[in-house]
Short mmCIF file of C-alpha atoms in Angstrom, two decimals:
data_model
loop_
_atom_site.label_atom_id
_atom_site.label_comp_id
_atom_site.label_asym_id
_atom_site.label_seq_id
_atom_site.Cartn_x
_atom_site.Cartn_y
_atom_site.Cartn_z
CA ASN A 1 32.69 -12.80 -7.08
CA SER A 2 32.61 -9.07 -7.53
CA LEU A 3 31.87 -6.46 -10.33
CA ASN A 4 33.58 -3.31 -11.35
CA VAL A 5 32.23 -0.74 -13.75
CA ASN A 6 34.18 2.37 -14.74
CA ALA A 7 33.02 5.11 -17.10
CA ARG A 8 34.38 8.36 -18.33
CA LEU A 9 32.75 11.19 -20.25
CA TYR A 10 35.26 13.77 -21.59
CA TYR A 11 34.65 16.90 -23.84
CA LYS A 12 37.31 19.26 -25.10
CA ALA A 13 37.01 22.46 -27.07
CA THR A 14 40.06 24.46 -28.35
CA TYR A 15 39.88 27.74 -29.99
CA GLU A 16 43.11 28.95 -31.56
CA LYS A 17 43.66 31.95 -33.81
CA ASN A 18 46.86 33.88 -34.43
CA ILE A 19 48.62 34.21 -30.98
CA VAL A 20 45.43 33.34 -28.98
CA LYS A 21 44.77 29.80 -27.71
CA TRP A 22 41.76 28.94 -25.48
CA VAL A 23 41.32 25.53 -24.04
CA ASN A 24 38.14 24.19 -22.21
CA GLU A 25 37.56 20.70 -20.90
CA LEU A 26 34.70 19.15 -19.21
CA GLU A 27 35.01 15.67 -17.68
CA TYR A 28 33.15 13.24 -15.45
CA ARG A 29 34.47 9.85 -14.07
CA ILE A 30 32.67 7.23 -12.21
CA GLY A 31 33.70 3.96 -10.97
CA LEU A 32 31.53 1.55 -9.09
CA PHE A 33 32.26 -1.91 -7.47
CA THR A 34 30.45 -4.54 -5.63
CA ASN A 35 31.70 -6.46 -2.50
CA ASP A 36 32.79 -10.11 -2.72
CA ILE A 37 29.36 -11.81 -2.66
CA GLY A 38 29.06 -14.98 -0.42
CA THR A 39 26.17 -17.33 0.04
CA ASP A 40 24.35 -15.27 2.54
CA GLU A 41 25.64 -11.75 1.83
CA LYS A 42 23.48 -9.06 0.09
CA LEU A 43 24.93 -7.08 -2.89
CA GLN A 44 26.44 -3.85 -1.98
CA LEU A 45 27.28 -1.24 -4.55
CA LYS A 46 30.16 1.16 -3.55
CA ILE A 47 31.81 4.16 -5.18
CA GLY A 48 35.31 3.82 -6.11
CA GLU A 49 35.67 7.05 -7.96
CA ASP A 50 33.33 10.16 -8.66
CA ILE A 51 34.89 13.16 -10.15
CA PHE A 52 33.42 16.00 -11.93
CA ARG A 53 35.90 18.47 -13.45
CA ALA A 54 35.72 21.72 -15.67
CA TYR A 55 38.91 23.37 -16.63
CA THR A 56 39.66 26.44 -18.72
CA ASN A 57 42.79 28.07 -19.90
CA LEU A 58 43.31 31.26 -22.03
CA GLY A 59 46.69 31.82 -23.36
CA VAL A 60 48.43 34.45 -25.55
CA LYS A 61 51.65 33.27 -27.40
CA ALA A 62 54.89 34.63 -26.07
CA PHE A 63 57.51 32.58 -28.10
CA ASP A 64 57.89 29.25 -29.53
CA HIS A 65 55.81 26.86 -27.52
CA TRP A 66 55.22 29.25 -24.56
CA TYR A 67 52.20 31.20 -23.67
CA TYR A 68 51.28 33.73 -21.15
CA THR A 69 48.05 32.18 -19.41
CA VAL A 70 45.28 32.56 -17.10
CA SER A 71 43.59 29.36 -15.95
CA ALA A 72 40.90 28.07 -13.70
CA GLN A 73 39.64 24.56 -12.58
CA LEU A 74 36.53 23.33 -10.83
CA ARG A 75 36.41 19.93 -9.15
CA SER A 76 33.65 18.18 -7.25
CA GLN A 77 31.38 15.00 -7.32
CA ALA A 78 27.92 14.01 -8.21
CA LEU A 79 27.00 11.52 -5.80
CA LYS A 80 26.73 10.90 -1.87
CA ASN A 81 29.65 8.78 -0.57
CA VAL A 82 30.44 7.28 2.88
CA ASP A 83 33.63 5.52 4.31
CA ALA A 84 33.84 2.20 5.89
CA ASN A 85 32.57 3.60 9.21
CA GLY A 86 29.51 5.22 7.84
CA THR A 87 30.85 8.77 7.77
CA VAL A 88 29.65 10.98 5.06
CA ILE A 89 32.79 11.93 2.78
CA THR A 90 30.83 13.76 -0.08
CA ARG A 91 27.40 14.90 -1.19
CA PRO A 92 26.39 15.87 -4.75
CA PHE A 93 28.62 19.04 -5.27
CA ALA A 94 29.85 19.32 -1.68
CA PRO A 95 32.55 20.09 -1.29
CA ILE A 96 33.46 22.20 -4.38
CA SER A 97 37.13 23.10 -5.07
CA ILE A 98 38.05 25.89 -7.43
CA ASP A 99 41.75 27.04 -8.19
CA GLY A 100 43.28 29.06 -10.72
CA GLY A 101 46.12 31.48 -11.42
CA LEU A 102 48.36 33.62 -13.83
CA GLY A 103 51.33 32.35 -15.20
CA MET A 104 52.97 30.62 -18.26
CA LYS A 105 52.36 27.47 -20.24
CA TYR A 106 54.61 25.33 -22.37
CA ASP A 107 52.48 23.36 -25.05
CA LEU A 108 53.92 20.82 -27.30
CA ASP A 109 51.98 18.84 -30.01
CA LEU A 110 53.81 16.39 -32.17
CA LYS A 111 51.66 14.67 -34.79
CA LYS A 112 52.75 11.63 -36.65
CA PHE A 113 55.00 10.81 -33.69
CA ARG A 114 58.19 8.80 -34.44
CA GLY A 115 56.91 8.40 -38.05
CA ASN A 116 53.62 6.69 -36.97
CA PRO A 117 50.76 8.40 -38.94
CA PHE A 118 48.29 7.39 -36.03
CA ALA A 119 50.58 8.36 -33.22
CA ARG A 120 50.23 11.80 -31.59
CA PHE A 121 52.26 13.13 -28.65
CA ARG A 122 51.00 16.19 -26.57
CA PHE A 123 52.55 17.59 -23.30
CA SER A 124 51.85 20.85 -21.52
CA ALA A 125 53.07 22.36 -18.36
CA ASN A 126 51.21 25.28 -16.85
CA ILE A 127 53.07 27.21 -14.20
CA ALA A 128 51.18 29.85 -12.28
CA PRO A 129 53.27 31.72 -9.54
CA VAL A 130 50.15 33.81 -8.73
CA GLY A 131 47.31 31.56 -7.70
CA MET A 132 44.32 30.87 -5.57
CA ASP A 133 42.58 27.87 -3.90
CA PHE A 134 38.83 28.00 -2.82
CA VAL A 135 37.07 25.13 -1.19
CA TYR A 136 33.35 25.34 -0.16
CA THR A 137 30.74 23.06 1.22
CA TYR A 138 26.94 23.74 1.78
CA SER A 139 26.76 20.54 3.91
CA ASP A 140 27.92 20.40 7.58
CA ASP A 141 27.58 16.70 7.88
CA ILE A 142 30.37 15.59 5.69
CA ASP A 143 33.97 15.03 7.10
CA LYS A 144 35.47 18.48 6.79
CA GLY A 145 38.80 17.43 7.98
CA ARG A 146 39.44 15.63 4.74
CA ILE A 147 39.09 18.99 2.87
CA GLY A 148 41.17 21.19 5.39
CA LEU A 149 38.19 22.77 7.00
CA GLN A 150 37.38 23.09 10.58
CA PRO A 151 34.08 21.86 11.89
CA ASP A 152 32.41 25.40 11.94
CA GLN A 153 33.81 26.41 8.56
CA LYS A 154 32.15 26.34 5.30
CA TYR A 155 34.71 27.57 3.06
CA ARG A 156 38.38 28.19 2.86
CA PHE A 157 40.45 30.74 0.64
CA ARG A 158 44.14 30.63 0.26
CA TYR A 159 46.77 32.34 -2.02
CA GLY A 160 49.58 30.49 -3.49
CA SER A 161 51.19 29.18 -6.66
CA SER A 162 50.42 26.09 -8.86
CA VAL A 163 51.89 23.69 -11.38
CA ARG A 164 49.94 21.35 -13.76
CA LEU A 165 51.49 18.84 -16.00
CA ASP A 166 49.34 17.00 -18.88
CA LEU A 167 50.48 14.18 -20.93
CA ASN A 168 48.36 12.77 -23.75
CA TRP A 169 49.92 10.10 -26.04
CA ASP A 170 48.10 8.33 -28.75
CA PHE A 171 49.97 5.34 -29.62
CA SER A 172 47.59 4.35 -32.25
CA SER A 173 43.94 5.06 -33.36
CA SER A 174 42.71 2.89 -30.60
CA LEU A 175 45.29 3.01 -27.78
CA ASN A 176 45.77 6.08 -25.83
CA LEU A 177 47.32 7.06 -22.48
CA THR A 178 46.53 10.25 -20.57
CA SER A 179 48.14 11.49 -17.37
CA ARG A 180 47.68 14.57 -15.39
CA LEU A 181 49.63 15.84 -12.34
CA SER A 182 48.73 19.09 -10.45
CA THR A 183 50.01 20.84 -7.24
CA THR A 184 49.21 23.70 -5.42
CA LEU A 185 51.83 25.39 -3.07
CA PRO A 186 52.64 26.15 -0.25
CA THR A 187 49.86 23.93 0.93
CA SER A 188 51.17 20.82 -0.58
CA THR A 189 47.74 19.89 -2.36
CA TRP A 190 48.42 17.53 -5.26
CA LYS A 191 46.32 15.38 -7.73
CA TRP A 192 47.18 12.83 -10.02
CA SER A 193 45.26 10.81 -12.66
CA LEU A 194 46.24 8.29 -15.20
CA THR A 195 43.79 7.09 -17.97
CA THR A 196 43.96 4.26 -20.37
CA PRO A 197 41.27 2.62 -22.47
CA LEU A 198 40.90 -0.24 -19.73
CA ALA A 199 41.29 1.68 -16.53
CA THR A 200 41.31 4.95 -14.64
CA HIS A 201 43.37 5.64 -11.62
CA SER A 202 43.58 8.86 -9.50
CA ILE A 203 45.21 9.98 -6.33
CA SER A 204 44.77 13.18 -4.57
CA SER A 205 46.33 14.43 -1.29
CA LEU A 206 45.71 17.49 1.07
CA ALA A 207 48.28 18.60 3.66
#
């Protein structure tokens, strides 16, 4: 037998007036699970997901659904985590990843989608040709290779471009699908997450 627990805290605040639109998001996702418990095994609680994320996007409308934007995102975690070999992967807020950039955003919001008064379809694409990516850790005992750092490095700063796609689809008042894909070039860093009322999935890659 095993036990899985998933929780998500999400807060979004939007300011919109005339041609200005300012979107702010704060999110924390935690997923815990236990090992298969045998007759002589001890219960072990493991971390499947631990993500803290803060995001802000300030836009000035250009035309139709397009905005000139400046955006920034912070990603980290709140707990210490180790891999199967006992190597420390993360500590509270170590590492911290910050990325941002200047560009344009396409923002679509369709209420009463397909004639359903409870349905809403929202999609946005933020393209930032001028961007940056900053990674920092205060701890030297985590596996720095997983975040692209050398053993003697505490931080890394790189320029590049980024693309972020967001989908938020309310099928009804109680069923929602949320998906997010972000990528940073030329380092091929990408992150993807999918959230439903029953489960949350996330994938990240750094190359």
